[in-house]
CSV table of C-alpha atoms in Angstrom, one decimal:
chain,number,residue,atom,x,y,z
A,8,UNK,CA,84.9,118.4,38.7
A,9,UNK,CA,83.3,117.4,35.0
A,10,UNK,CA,84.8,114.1,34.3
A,11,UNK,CA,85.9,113.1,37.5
A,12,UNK,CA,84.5,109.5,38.2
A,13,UNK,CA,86.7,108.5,41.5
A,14,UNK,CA,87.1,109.8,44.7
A,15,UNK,CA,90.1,109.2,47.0
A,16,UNK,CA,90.6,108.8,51.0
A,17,UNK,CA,94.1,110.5,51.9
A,18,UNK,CA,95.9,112.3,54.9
A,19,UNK,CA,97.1,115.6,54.5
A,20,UNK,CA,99.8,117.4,56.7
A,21,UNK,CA,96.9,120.2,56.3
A,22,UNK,CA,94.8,119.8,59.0
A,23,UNK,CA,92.7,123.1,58.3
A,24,UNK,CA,91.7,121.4,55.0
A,25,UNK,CA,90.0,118.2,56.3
A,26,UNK,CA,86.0,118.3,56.4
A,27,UNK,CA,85.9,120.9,53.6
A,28,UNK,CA,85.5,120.8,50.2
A,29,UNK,CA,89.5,121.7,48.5
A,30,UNK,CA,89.9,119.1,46.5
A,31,UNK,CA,87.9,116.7,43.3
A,32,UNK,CA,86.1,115.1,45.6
A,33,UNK,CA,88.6,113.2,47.7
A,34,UNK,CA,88.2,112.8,51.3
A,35,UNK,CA,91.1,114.2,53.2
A,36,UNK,CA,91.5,112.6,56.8
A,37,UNK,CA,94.0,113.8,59.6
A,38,UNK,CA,97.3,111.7,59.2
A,39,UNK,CA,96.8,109.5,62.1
A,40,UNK,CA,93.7,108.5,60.7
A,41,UNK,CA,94.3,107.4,57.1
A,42,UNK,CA,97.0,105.5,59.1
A,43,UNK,CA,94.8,103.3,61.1
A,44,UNK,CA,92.7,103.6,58.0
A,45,UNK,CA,95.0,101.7,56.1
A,46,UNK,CA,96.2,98.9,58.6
A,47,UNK,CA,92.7,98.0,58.9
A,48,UNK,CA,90.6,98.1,55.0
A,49,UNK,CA,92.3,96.9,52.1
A,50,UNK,CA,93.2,97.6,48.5
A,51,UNK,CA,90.3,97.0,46.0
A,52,UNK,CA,87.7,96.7,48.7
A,53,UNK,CA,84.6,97.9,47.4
A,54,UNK,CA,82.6,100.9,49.7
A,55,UNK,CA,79.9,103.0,49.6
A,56,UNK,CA,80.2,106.7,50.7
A,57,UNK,CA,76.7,108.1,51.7
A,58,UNK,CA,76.4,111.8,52.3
């Protein structure tokens, strides 16, 4: 989207939506995921998403 600078990593309740392109750019992970996600990264730390 024009003017969108940041991306986010989130779960979603959706599972149909993750791996496609629904949102501004965020990457949307299975609940389970973002869970481990989060107990392992975290806030501030810098990361590089390559395609």
């Amino acid at each position: 989207m024009d003017g969108c600078v940041t991306s986010g990593f989130h779960g979603t309740p959706h599972r149909w939506t993750v791996g496609r392109a629904v949102s501004h750019g965020c990457v949307r992970l299975f609940e389970e995921d973002i869970q481990s996600l989060y107990r392992l990264v975290k806030i501030g730390t810098p990361l590089k998403v390559l395609p």
